Amino acid sequence: MVKEYFGTYTFPFNWEAVVSGFWVKYPNPYSKHVVSEDVVSRSLSENNVLVTKRLLVKERNFHMPKWAEKYVTFKNVFVIEESYCDVNKKTFTSFTRNFSSNSLMTIIEKCVYTIDPNNPNQTICTKQAHIFSPLLFGSGIEQFALKRFKKNADKASQGLQWILEKFQIEKNVWPW
């Protein structure tokens, strides 16, 4: 059974600032578990959409239930992030999915950043995630992961907002 998450977050910054901040959001105090990020590829599509693939390495920094500890021996999780930036339509869409530890669980996340239709100086991020475990007792793992994901989704948005505020305060101008 797949567990799903749906949520939204409104950034009090315009779309251009949020998208620019997306590329420099690590490190931040809300995402200390992100060990590294590397651009694997970047290209411009025929439709002038910037397509980027990045590799993220995240440290497993949460405590597992005792019964699951013997099944979870990895320290890091490798995540691929694919993003599509369409400056003409003012949409930025990112997909992330783990490609390590799939025998335990797979998480696929989609985030869409758009201009707030009620306030063009704000950006709305719509998030959704699908969590699946192929194991016999996968339902328990999925429930545990969903609870963690909800908590971390808010922290991820707070981390990006922290970066945006930091640049606004420290530089008093955007660095991009």
mmCIF file with all atom_site columns, C-alpha atoms in Angstrom:
data_model
loop_
_atom_site.group_PDB
_atom_site.id
_atom_site.type_symbol
_atom_site.label_atom_id
_atom_site.label_alt_id
_atom_site.label_comp_id
_atom_site.label_asym_id
_atom_site.label_entity_id
_atom_site.label_seq_id
_atom_site.pdbx_PDB_ins_code
_atom_site.Cartn_x
_atom_site.Cartn_y
_atom_site.Cartn_z
_atom_site.occupancy
_atom_site.B_iso_or_equiv
_atom_site.pdbx_formal_charge
_atom_site.auth_seq_id
_atom_site.auth_comp_id
_atom_site.auth_asym_id
_atom_site.auth_atom_id
_atom_site.pdbx_PDB_model_num
ATOM 1   C CA . MET A 1 1   ? 0.000  0.000  0.000   1.00 0.00 ? 1   MET A CA 1
ATOM 2   C CA . VAL A 1 2   ? 1.380  3.425  -0.933  1.00 0.00 ? 2   VAL A CA 1
ATOM 3   C CA . LYS A 1 3   ? 1.255  6.278  1.573   1.00 0.00 ? 3   LYS A CA 1
ATOM 4   C CA . GLU A 1 4   ? 0.801  9.766  0.168   1.00 0.00 ? 4   GLU A CA 1
ATOM 5   C CA . TYR A 1 5   ? 1.534  13.286 1.341   1.00 0.00 ? 5   TYR A CA 1
ATOM 6   C CA . PHE A 1 6   ? 0.094  16.531 -0.015  1.00 0.00 ? 6   PHE A CA 1
ATOM 7   C CA . GLY A 1 7   ? 0.974  19.985 1.248   1.00 0.00 ? 7   GLY A CA 1
ATOM 8   C CA . THR A 1 8   ? 1.581  23.591 0.309   1.00 0.00 ? 8   THR A CA 1
ATOM 9   C CA . TYR A 1 9   ? 3.909  26.291 1.545   1.00 0.00 ? 9   TYR A CA 1
ATOM 10  C CA . THR A 1 10  ? 3.818  29.976 0.680   1.00 0.00 ? 10  THR A CA 1
ATOM 11  C CA . PHE A 1 11  ? 7.097  31.851 0.451   1.00 0.00 ? 11  PHE A CA 1
ATOM 12  C CA . PRO A 1 12  ? 6.894  35.620 0.994   1.00 0.00 ? 12  PRO A CA 1
ATOM 13  C CA . PHE A 1 13  ? 9.295  36.138 -1.920  1.00 0.00 ? 13  PHE A CA 1
ATOM 14  C CA . ASN A 1 14  ? 8.751  36.461 -5.645  1.00 0.00 ? 14  ASN A CA 1
ATOM 15  C CA . TRP A 1 15  ? 9.123  33.457 -7.937  1.00 0.00 ? 15  TRP A CA 1
ATOM 16  C CA . GLU A 1 16  ? 12.507 34.522 -9.353  1.00 0.00 ? 16  GLU A CA 1
ATOM 17  C CA . ALA A 1 17  ? 14.008 34.835 -5.869  1.00 0.00 ? 17  ALA A CA 1
ATOM 18  C CA . VAL A 1 18  ? 12.645 31.463 -4.717  1.00 0.00 ? 18  VAL A CA 1
ATOM 19  C CA . VAL A 1 19  ? 13.886 29.643 -7.805  1.00 0.00 ? 19  VAL A CA 1
ATOM 20  C CA . SER A 1 20  ? 17.295 31.298 -7.519  1.00 0.00 ? 20  SER A CA 1
ATOM 21  C CA . GLY A 1 21  ? 17.436 30.407 -3.832  1.00 0.00 ? 21  GLY A CA 1
ATOM 22  C CA . PHE A 1 22  ? 16.597 26.789 -4.631  1.00 0.00 ? 22  PHE A CA 1
ATOM 23  C CA . TRP A 1 23  ? 20.079 26.341 -6.151  1.00 0.00 ? 23  TRP A CA 1
ATOM 24  C CA . VAL A 1 24  ? 21.880 27.554 -3.007  1.00 0.00 ? 24  VAL A CA 1
ATOM 25  C CA . LYS A 1 25  ? 19.578 26.179 -0.300  1.00 0.00 ? 25  LYS A CA 1
ATOM 26  C CA . TYR A 1 26  ? 22.232 23.879 1.174   1.00 0.00 ? 26  TYR A CA 1
ATOM 27  C CA . PRO A 1 27  ? 23.684 24.130 3.720   1.00 0.00 ? 27  PRO A CA 1
ATOM 28  C CA . ASN A 1 28  ? 21.060 25.571 6.031   1.00 0.00 ? 28  ASN A CA 1
ATOM 29  C CA . PRO A 1 29  ? 20.220 24.909 9.697   1.00 0.00 ? 29  PRO A CA 1
ATOM 30  C CA . TYR A 1 30  ? 17.056 22.979 8.791   1.00 0.00 ? 30  TYR A CA 1
ATOM 31  C CA . SER A 1 31  ? 18.765 20.474 6.489   1.00 0.00 ? 31  SER A CA 1
ATOM 32  C CA . LYS A 1 32  ? 21.907 19.451 8.326   1.00 0.00 ? 32  LYS A CA 1
ATOM 33  C CA . HIS A 1 33  ? 21.421 15.876 7.102   1.00 0.00 ? 33  HIS A CA 1
ATOM 34  C CA . VAL A 1 34  ? 22.301 16.879 3.515   1.00 0.00 ? 34  VAL A CA 1
ATOM 35  C CA . VAL A 1 35  ? 25.952 15.890 3.204   1.00 0.00 ? 35  VAL A CA 1
ATOM 36  C CA . SER A 1 36  ? 26.575 16.896 -0.413  1.00 0.00 ? 36  SER A CA 1
ATOM 37  C CA . GLU A 1 37  ? 24.977 17.993 -3.670  1.00 0.00 ? 37  GLU A CA 1
ATOM 38  C CA . ASP A 1 38  ? 26.465 17.689 -7.131  1.00 0.00 ? 38  ASP A CA 1
ATOM 39  C CA . VAL A 1 39  ? 25.134 18.686 -10.531 1.00 0.00 ? 39  VAL A CA 1
ATOM 40  C CA . VAL A 1 40  ? 25.142 15.609 -12.772 1.00 0.00 ? 40  VAL A CA 1
ATOM 41  C CA . SER A 1 41  ? 23.786 17.326 -15.881 1.00 0.00 ? 41  SER A CA 1
ATOM 42  C CA . ARG A 1 42  ? 22.210 20.573 -17.010 1.00 0.00 ? 42  ARG A CA 1
ATOM 43  C CA . SER A 1 43  ? 20.709 21.386 -20.406 1.00 0.00 ? 43  SER A CA 1
ATOM 44  C CA . LEU A 1 44  ? 18.222 23.624 -22.127 1.00 0.00 ? 44  LEU A CA 1
ATOM 45  C CA . SER A 1 45  ? 15.342 21.816 -23.818 1.00 0.00 ? 45  SER A CA 1
ATOM 46  C CA . GLU A 1 46  ? 13.855 22.677 -27.199 1.00 0.00 ? 46  GLU A CA 1
ATOM 47  C CA . ASN A 1 47  ? 11.126 24.576 -25.316 1.00 0.00 ? 47  ASN A CA 1
ATOM 48  C CA . ASN A 1 48  ? 13.711 26.666 -23.414 1.00 0.00 ? 48  ASN A CA 1
ATOM 49  C CA . VAL A 1 49  ? 13.177 24.752 -20.163 1.00 0.00 ? 49  VAL A CA 1
ATOM 50  C CA . LEU A 1 50  ? 16.265 24.401 -17.999 1.00 0.00 ? 50  LEU A CA 1
ATOM 51  C CA . VAL A 1 51  ? 16.607 20.719 -17.086 1.00 0.00 ? 51  VAL A CA 1
ATOM 52  C CA . THR A 1 52  ? 18.961 19.869 -14.225 1.00 0.00 ? 52  THR A CA 1
ATOM 53  C CA . LYS A 1 53  ? 19.851 16.592 -12.542 1.00 0.00 ? 53  LYS A CA 1
ATOM 54  C CA . ARG A 1 54  ? 21.630 16.628 -9.197  1.00 0.00 ? 54  ARG A CA 1
ATOM 55  C CA . LEU A 1 55  ? 22.869 13.946 -6.858  1.00 0.00 ? 55  LEU A CA 1
ATOM 56  C CA . LEU A 1 56  ? 22.161 14.552 -3.183  1.00 0.00 ? 56  LEU A CA 1
ATOM 57  C CA . VAL A 1 57  ? 23.685 12.543 -0.383  1.00 0.00 ? 57  VAL A CA 1
ATOM 58  C CA . LYS A 1 58  ? 21.685 12.584 2.827   1.00 0.00 ? 58  LYS A CA 1
ATOM 59  C CA . GLU A 1 59  ? 22.803 11.190 6.149   1.00 0.00 ? 59  GLU A CA 1
ATOM 60  C CA . ARG A 1 60  ? 20.352 8.932  7.933   1.00 0.00 ? 60  ARG A CA 1
ATOM 61  C CA . ASN A 1 61  ? 20.065 10.936 11.124  1.00 0.00 ? 61  ASN A CA 1
ATOM 62  C CA . PHE A 1 62  ? 16.878 9.516  12.578  1.00 0.00 ? 62  PHE A CA 1
ATOM 63  C CA . HIS A 1 63  ? 16.360 6.734  15.046  1.00 0.00 ? 63  HIS A CA 1
ATOM 64  C CA . MET A 1 64  ? 14.652 3.645  13.734  1.00 0.00 ? 64  MET A CA 1
ATOM 65  C CA . PRO A 1 65  ? 12.287 1.547  15.812  1.00 0.00 ? 65  PRO A CA 1
ATOM 66  C CA . LYS A 1 66  ? 14.193 -1.284 17.512  1.00 0.00 ? 66  LYS A CA 1
ATOM 67  C CA . TRP A 1 67  ? 12.560 -3.946 15.330  1.00 0.00 ? 67  TRP A CA 1
ATOM 68  C CA . ALA A 1 68  ? 13.779 -2.210 12.151  1.00 0.00 ? 68  ALA A CA 1
ATOM 69  C CA . GLU A 1 69  ? 17.389 -1.537 13.169  1.00 0.00 ? 69  GLU A CA 1
ATOM 70  C CA . LYS A 1 70  ? 18.638 -4.925 11.979  1.00 0.00 ? 70  LYS A CA 1
ATOM 71  C CA . TYR A 1 71  ? 17.217 -4.243 8.491   1.00 0.00 ? 71  TYR A CA 1
ATOM 72  C CA . VAL A 1 72  ? 18.588 -0.706 8.178   1.00 0.00 ? 72  VAL A CA 1
ATOM 73  C CA . THR A 1 73  ? 22.360 -0.785 8.140   1.00 0.00 ? 73  THR A CA 1
ATOM 74  C CA . PHE A 1 74  ? 23.086 2.065  5.713   1.00 0.00 ? 74  PHE A CA 1
ATOM 75  C CA . LYS A 1 75  ? 24.370 5.435  6.894   1.00 0.00 ? 75  LYS A CA 1
ATOM 76  C CA . ASN A 1 76  ? 23.686 7.528  3.783   1.00 0.00 ? 76  ASN A CA 1
ATOM 77  C CA . VAL A 1 77  ? 20.830 7.700  1.314   1.00 0.00 ? 77  VAL A CA 1
ATOM 78  C CA . PHE A 1 78  ? 21.513 8.689  -2.287  1.00 0.00 ? 78  PHE A CA 1
ATOM 79  C CA . VAL A 1 79  ? 18.849 10.815 -3.923  1.00 0.00 ? 79  VAL A CA 1
ATOM 80  C CA . ILE A 1 80  ? 18.474 11.985 -7.510  1.00 0.00 ? 80  ILE A CA 1
ATOM 81  C CA . GLU A 1 81  ? 16.797 15.333 -8.051  1.00 0.00 ? 81  GLU A CA 1
ATOM 82  C CA . GLU A 1 82  ? 15.469 16.306 -11.472 1.00 0.00 ? 82  GLU A CA 1
ATOM 83  C CA . SER A 1 83  ? 14.204 19.845 -11.981 1.00 0.00 ? 83  SER A CA 1
ATOM 84  C CA . TYR A 1 84  ? 12.520 21.722 -14.788 1.00 0.00 ? 84  TYR A CA 1
ATOM 85  C CA . CYS A 1 85  ? 12.609 25.514 -14.791 1.00 0.00 ? 85  CYS A CA 1
ATOM 86  C CA . ASP A 1 86  ? 10.275 27.168 -17.294 1.00 0.00 ? 86  ASP A CA 1
ATOM 87  C CA . VAL A 1 87  ? 10.848 30.925 -17.098 1.00 0.00 ? 87  VAL A CA 1
ATOM 88  C CA . ASN A 1 88  ? 8.207  31.620 -19.757 1.00 0.00 ? 88  ASN A CA 1
ATOM 89  C CA . LYS A 1 89  ? 5.430  29.852 -17.812 1.00 0.00 ? 89  LYS A CA 1
ATOM 90  C CA . LYS A 1 90  ? 6.973  30.817 -14.438 1.00 0.00 ? 90  LYS A CA 1
ATOM 91  C CA . THR A 1 91  ? 6.913  27.242 -13.157 1.00 0.00 ? 91  THR A CA 1
ATOM 92  C CA . PHE A 1 92  ? 9.685  25.330 -11.438 1.00 0.00 ? 92  PHE A CA 1
ATOM 93  C CA . THR A 1 93  ? 9.107  21.632 -10.856 1.00 0.00 ? 93  THR A CA 1
ATOM 94  C CA . SER A 1 94  ? 11.432 19.304 -8.991  1.00 0.00 ? 94  SER A CA 1
ATOM 95  C CA . PHE A 1 95  ? 11.249 15.547 -8.577  1.00 0.00 ? 95  PHE A CA 1
ATOM 96  C CA . THR A 1 96  ? 13.337 13.723 -6.005  1.00 0.00 ? 96  THR A CA 1
ATOM 97  C CA . ARG A 1 97  ? 13.614 10.002 -5.407  1.00 0.00 ? 97  ARG A CA 1
ATOM 98  C CA . ASN A 1 98  ? 15.959 7.795  -3.524  1.00 0.00 ? 98  ASN A CA 1
ATOM 99  C CA . PHE A 1 99  ? 17.912 5.312  -5.583  1.00 0.00 ? 99  PHE A CA 1
ATOM 100 C CA . SER A 1 100 ? 19.593 3.625  -2.662  1.00 0.00 ? 100 SER A CA 1
ATOM 101 C CA . SER A 1 101 ? 17.768 1.591  -0.013  1.00 0.00 ? 101 SER A CA 1
ATOM 102 C CA . ASN A 1 102 ? 14.948 0.808  -2.478  1.00 0.00 ? 102 ASN A CA 1
ATOM 103 C CA . SER A 1 103 ? 14.729 -2.705 -1.084  1.00 0.00 ? 103 SER A CA 1
ATOM 104 C CA . LEU A 1 104 ? 13.489 -1.077 2.127   1.00 0.00 ? 104 LEU A CA 1
ATOM 105 C CA . MET A 1 105 ? 11.493 1.868  0.818   1.00 0.00 ? 105 MET A CA 1
ATOM 106 C CA . THR A 1 106 ? 11.095 4.276  -2.104  1.00 0.00 ? 106 THR A CA 1
ATOM 107 C CA . ILE A 1 107 ? 10.065 7.910  -1.722  1.00 0.00 ? 107 ILE A CA 1
ATOM 108 C CA . ILE A 1 108 ? 9.187  10.022 -4.749  1.00 0.00 ? 108 ILE A CA 1
ATOM 109 C CA . GLU A 1 109 ? 8.554  13.714 -4.137  1.00 0.00 ? 109 GLU A CA 1
ATOM 110 C CA . LYS A 1 110 ? 7.235  16.351 -6.527  1.00 0.00 ? 110 LYS A CA 1
ATOM 111 C CA . CYS A 1 111 ? 7.379  20.083 -5.769  1.00 0.00 ? 111 CYS A CA 1
ATOM 112 C CA . VAL A 1 112 ? 5.872  22.719 -8.037  1.00 0.00 ? 112 VAL A CA 1
ATOM 113 C CA . TYR A 1 113 ? 6.755  26.373 -7.455  1.00 0.00 ? 113 TYR A CA 1
ATOM 114 C CA . THR A 1 114 ? 4.387  28.927 -9.014  1.00 0.00 ? 114 THR A CA 1
ATOM 115 C CA . ILE A 1 115 ? 3.516  32.585 -8.572  1.00 0.00 ? 115 ILE A CA 1
ATOM 116 C CA . ASP A 1 116 ? 0.782  33.113 -6.004  1.00 0.00 ? 116 ASP A CA 1
ATOM 117 C CA . PRO A 1 117 ? -2.253 34.182 -8.091  1.00 0.00 ? 117 PRO A CA 1
ATOM 118 C CA . ASN A 1 118 ? -3.398 36.428 -5.222  1.00 0.00 ? 118 ASN A CA 1
ATOM 119 C CA . ASN A 1 119 ? -0.021 38.084 -4.644  1.00 0.00 ? 119 ASN A CA 1
ATOM 120 C CA . PRO A 1 120 ? 2.655  38.170 -7.381  1.00 0.00 ? 120 PRO A CA 1
ATOM 121 C CA . ASN A 1 121 ? 5.298  38.915 -4.721  1.00 0.00 ? 121 ASN A CA 1
ATOM 122 C CA . GLN A 1 122 ? 4.771  35.477 -3.181  1.00 0.00 ? 122 GLN A CA 1
ATOM 123 C CA . THR A 1 123 ? 5.497  31.954 -4.392  1.00 0.00 ? 123 THR A CA 1
ATOM 124 C CA . ILE A 1 124 ? 3.444  28.859 -3.677  1.00 0.00 ? 124 ILE A CA 1
ATOM 125 C CA . CYS A 1 125 ? 5.111  25.473 -3.417  1.00 0.00 ? 125 CYS A CA 1
ATOM 126 C CA . THR A 1 126 ? 2.803  22.493 -3.828  1.00 0.00 ? 126 THR A CA 1
ATOM 127 C CA . LYS A 1 127 ? 4.362  19.275 -2.551  1.00 0.00 ? 127 LYS A CA 1
ATOM 128 C CA . GLN A 1 128 ? 3.306  15.702 -2.966  1.00 0.00 ? 128 GLN A CA 1
ATOM 129 C CA . ALA A 1 129 ? 5.061  12.475 -2.113  1.00 0.00 ? 129 ALA A CA 1
ATOM 130 C CA . HIS A 1 130 ? 4.469  8.787  -2.620  1.00 0.00 ? 130 HIS A CA 1
ATOM 131 C CA . ILE A 1 131 ? 6.042  6.378  -0.139  1.00 0.00 ? 131 ILE A CA 1
ATOM 132 C CA . PHE A 1 132 ? 6.244  2.666  -0.848  1.00 0.00 ? 132 PHE A CA 1
ATOM 133 C CA . SER A 1 133 ? 7.892  -0.309 0.838   1.00 0.00 ? 133 SER A CA 1
ATOM 134 C CA . PRO A 1 134 ? 8.025  -3.710 -0.896  1.00 0.00 ? 134 PRO A CA 1
ATOM 135 C CA . LEU A 1 135 ? 8.521  -5.585 2.376   1.00 0.00 ? 135 LEU A CA 1
ATOM 136 C CA . LEU A 1 136 ? 5.951  -7.849 3.973   1.00 0.00 ? 136 LEU A CA 1
ATOM 137 C CA . PHE A 1 137 ? 5.770  -5.488 6.958   1.00 0.00 ? 137 PHE A CA 1
ATOM 138 C CA . GLY A 1 138 ? 6.041  -2.489 4.628   1.00 0.00 ? 138 GLY A CA 1
ATOM 139 C CA . SER A 1 139 ? 2.912  -0.802 5.941   1.00 0.00 ? 139 SER A CA 1
ATOM 140 C CA . GLY A 1 140 ? 4.658  -0.033 9.228   1.00 0.00 ? 140 GLY A CA 1
ATOM 141 C CA . ILE A 1 141 ? 7.697  1.324  7.405   1.00 0.00 ? 141 ILE A CA 1
ATOM 142 C CA . GLU A 1 142 ? 5.489  3.447  5.150   1.00 0.00 ? 142 GLU A CA 1
ATOM 143 C CA . GLN A 1 143 ? 3.621  4.874  8.149   1.00 0.00 ? 143 GLN A CA 1
ATOM 144 C CA . PHE A 1 144 ? 6.899  5.677  9.924   1.00 0.00 ? 144 PHE A CA 1
ATOM 145 C CA . ALA A 1 145 ? 8.302  7.288  6.754   1.00 0.00 ? 145 ALA A CA 1
ATOM 146 C CA . LEU A 1 146 ? 5.150  9.345  6.180   1.00 0.00 ? 146 LEU A CA 1
ATOM 147 C CA . LYS A 1 147 ? 5.349  10.757 9.700   1.00 0.00 ? 147 LYS A CA 1
ATOM 148 C CA . ARG A 1 148 ? 9.020  11.672 9.150   1.00 0.00 ? 148 ARG A CA 1
ATOM 149 C CA . PHE A 1 149 ? 8.302  13.084 5.709   1.00 0.00 ? 149 PHE A CA 1
ATOM 150 C CA . LYS A 1 150 ? 5.595  15.441 7.035   1.00 0.00 ? 150 LYS A CA 1
ATOM 151 C CA . LYS A 1 151 ? 8.011  16.814 9.615   1.00 0.00 ? 151 LYS A CA 1
ATOM 152 C CA . ASN A 1 152 ? 10.874 17.120 7.105   1.00 0.00 ? 152 ASN A CA 1
ATOM 153 C CA . ALA A 1 153 ? 8.722  18.730 4.386   1.00 0.00 ? 153 ALA A CA 1
ATOM 154 C CA . ASP A 1 154 ? 8.110  21.698 6.665   1.00 0.00 ? 154 ASP A CA 1
ATOM 155 C CA . LYS A 1 155 ? 11.772 21.841 7.633   1.00 0.00 ? 155 LYS A CA 1
ATOM 156 C CA . ALA A 1 156 ? 12.831 21.822 3.970   1.00 0.00 ? 156 ALA A CA 1
ATOM 157 C CA . SER A 1 157 ? 10.585 24.804 3.234   1.00 0.00 ? 157 SER A CA 1
ATOM 158 C CA . GLN A 1 158 ? 11.823 26.599 6.342   1.00 0.00 ? 158 GLN A CA 1
ATOM 159 C CA . GLY A 1 159 ? 15.393 25.968 5.196   1.00 0.00 ? 159 GLY A CA 1
ATOM 160 C CA . LEU A 1 160 ? 14.790 27.549 1.797   1.00 0.00 ? 160 LEU A CA 1
ATOM 161 C CA . GLN A 1 161 ? 13.026 30.481 3.440   1.00 0.00 ? 161 GLN A CA 1
ATOM 162 C CA . TRP A 1 162 ? 15.979 30.871 5.823   1.00 0.00 ? 162 TRP A CA 1
ATOM 163 C CA . ILE A 1 163 ? 18.348 31.083 2.838   1.00 0.00 ? 163 ILE A CA 1
ATOM 164 C CA . LEU A 1 164 ? 16.139 33.679 1.142   1.00 0.00 ? 164 LEU A CA 1
ATOM 165 C CA . GLU A 1 165 ? 15.936 35.781 4.318   1.00 0.00 ? 165 GLU A CA 1
ATOM 166 C CA . LYS A 1 166 ? 19.678 35.469 4.904   1.00 0.00 ? 166 LYS A CA 1
ATOM 167 C CA . PHE A 1 167 ? 20.491 36.819 1.451   1.00 0.00 ? 167 PHE A CA 1
ATOM 168 C CA . GLN A 1 168 ? 17.940 39.582 1.797   1.00 0.00 ? 168 GLN A CA 1
ATOM 169 C CA . ILE A 1 169 ? 19.266 40.713 5.211   1.00 0.00 ? 169 ILE A CA 1
ATOM 170 C CA . GLU A 1 170 ? 23.010 40.200 4.754   1.00 0.00 ? 170 GLU A CA 1
ATOM 171 C CA . LYS A 1 171 ? 23.320 41.487 1.224   1.00 0.00 ? 171 LYS A CA 1
ATOM 172 C CA . ASN A 1 172 ? 20.308 43.804 1.142   1.00 0.00 ? 172 ASN A CA 1
ATOM 173 C CA . VAL A 1 173 ? 20.289 42.785 -2.527  1.00 0.00 ? 173 VAL A CA 1
ATOM 174 C CA . TRP A 1 174 ? 19.861 39.436 -4.174  1.00 0.00 ? 174 TRP A CA 1
ATOM 175 C CA . PRO A 1 175 ? 23.147 37.769 -5.125  1.00 0.00 ? 175 PRO A CA 1
ATOM 176 C CA . TRP A 1 176 ? 21.678 36.571 -8.402  1.00 0.00 ? 176 TRP A CA 1
#
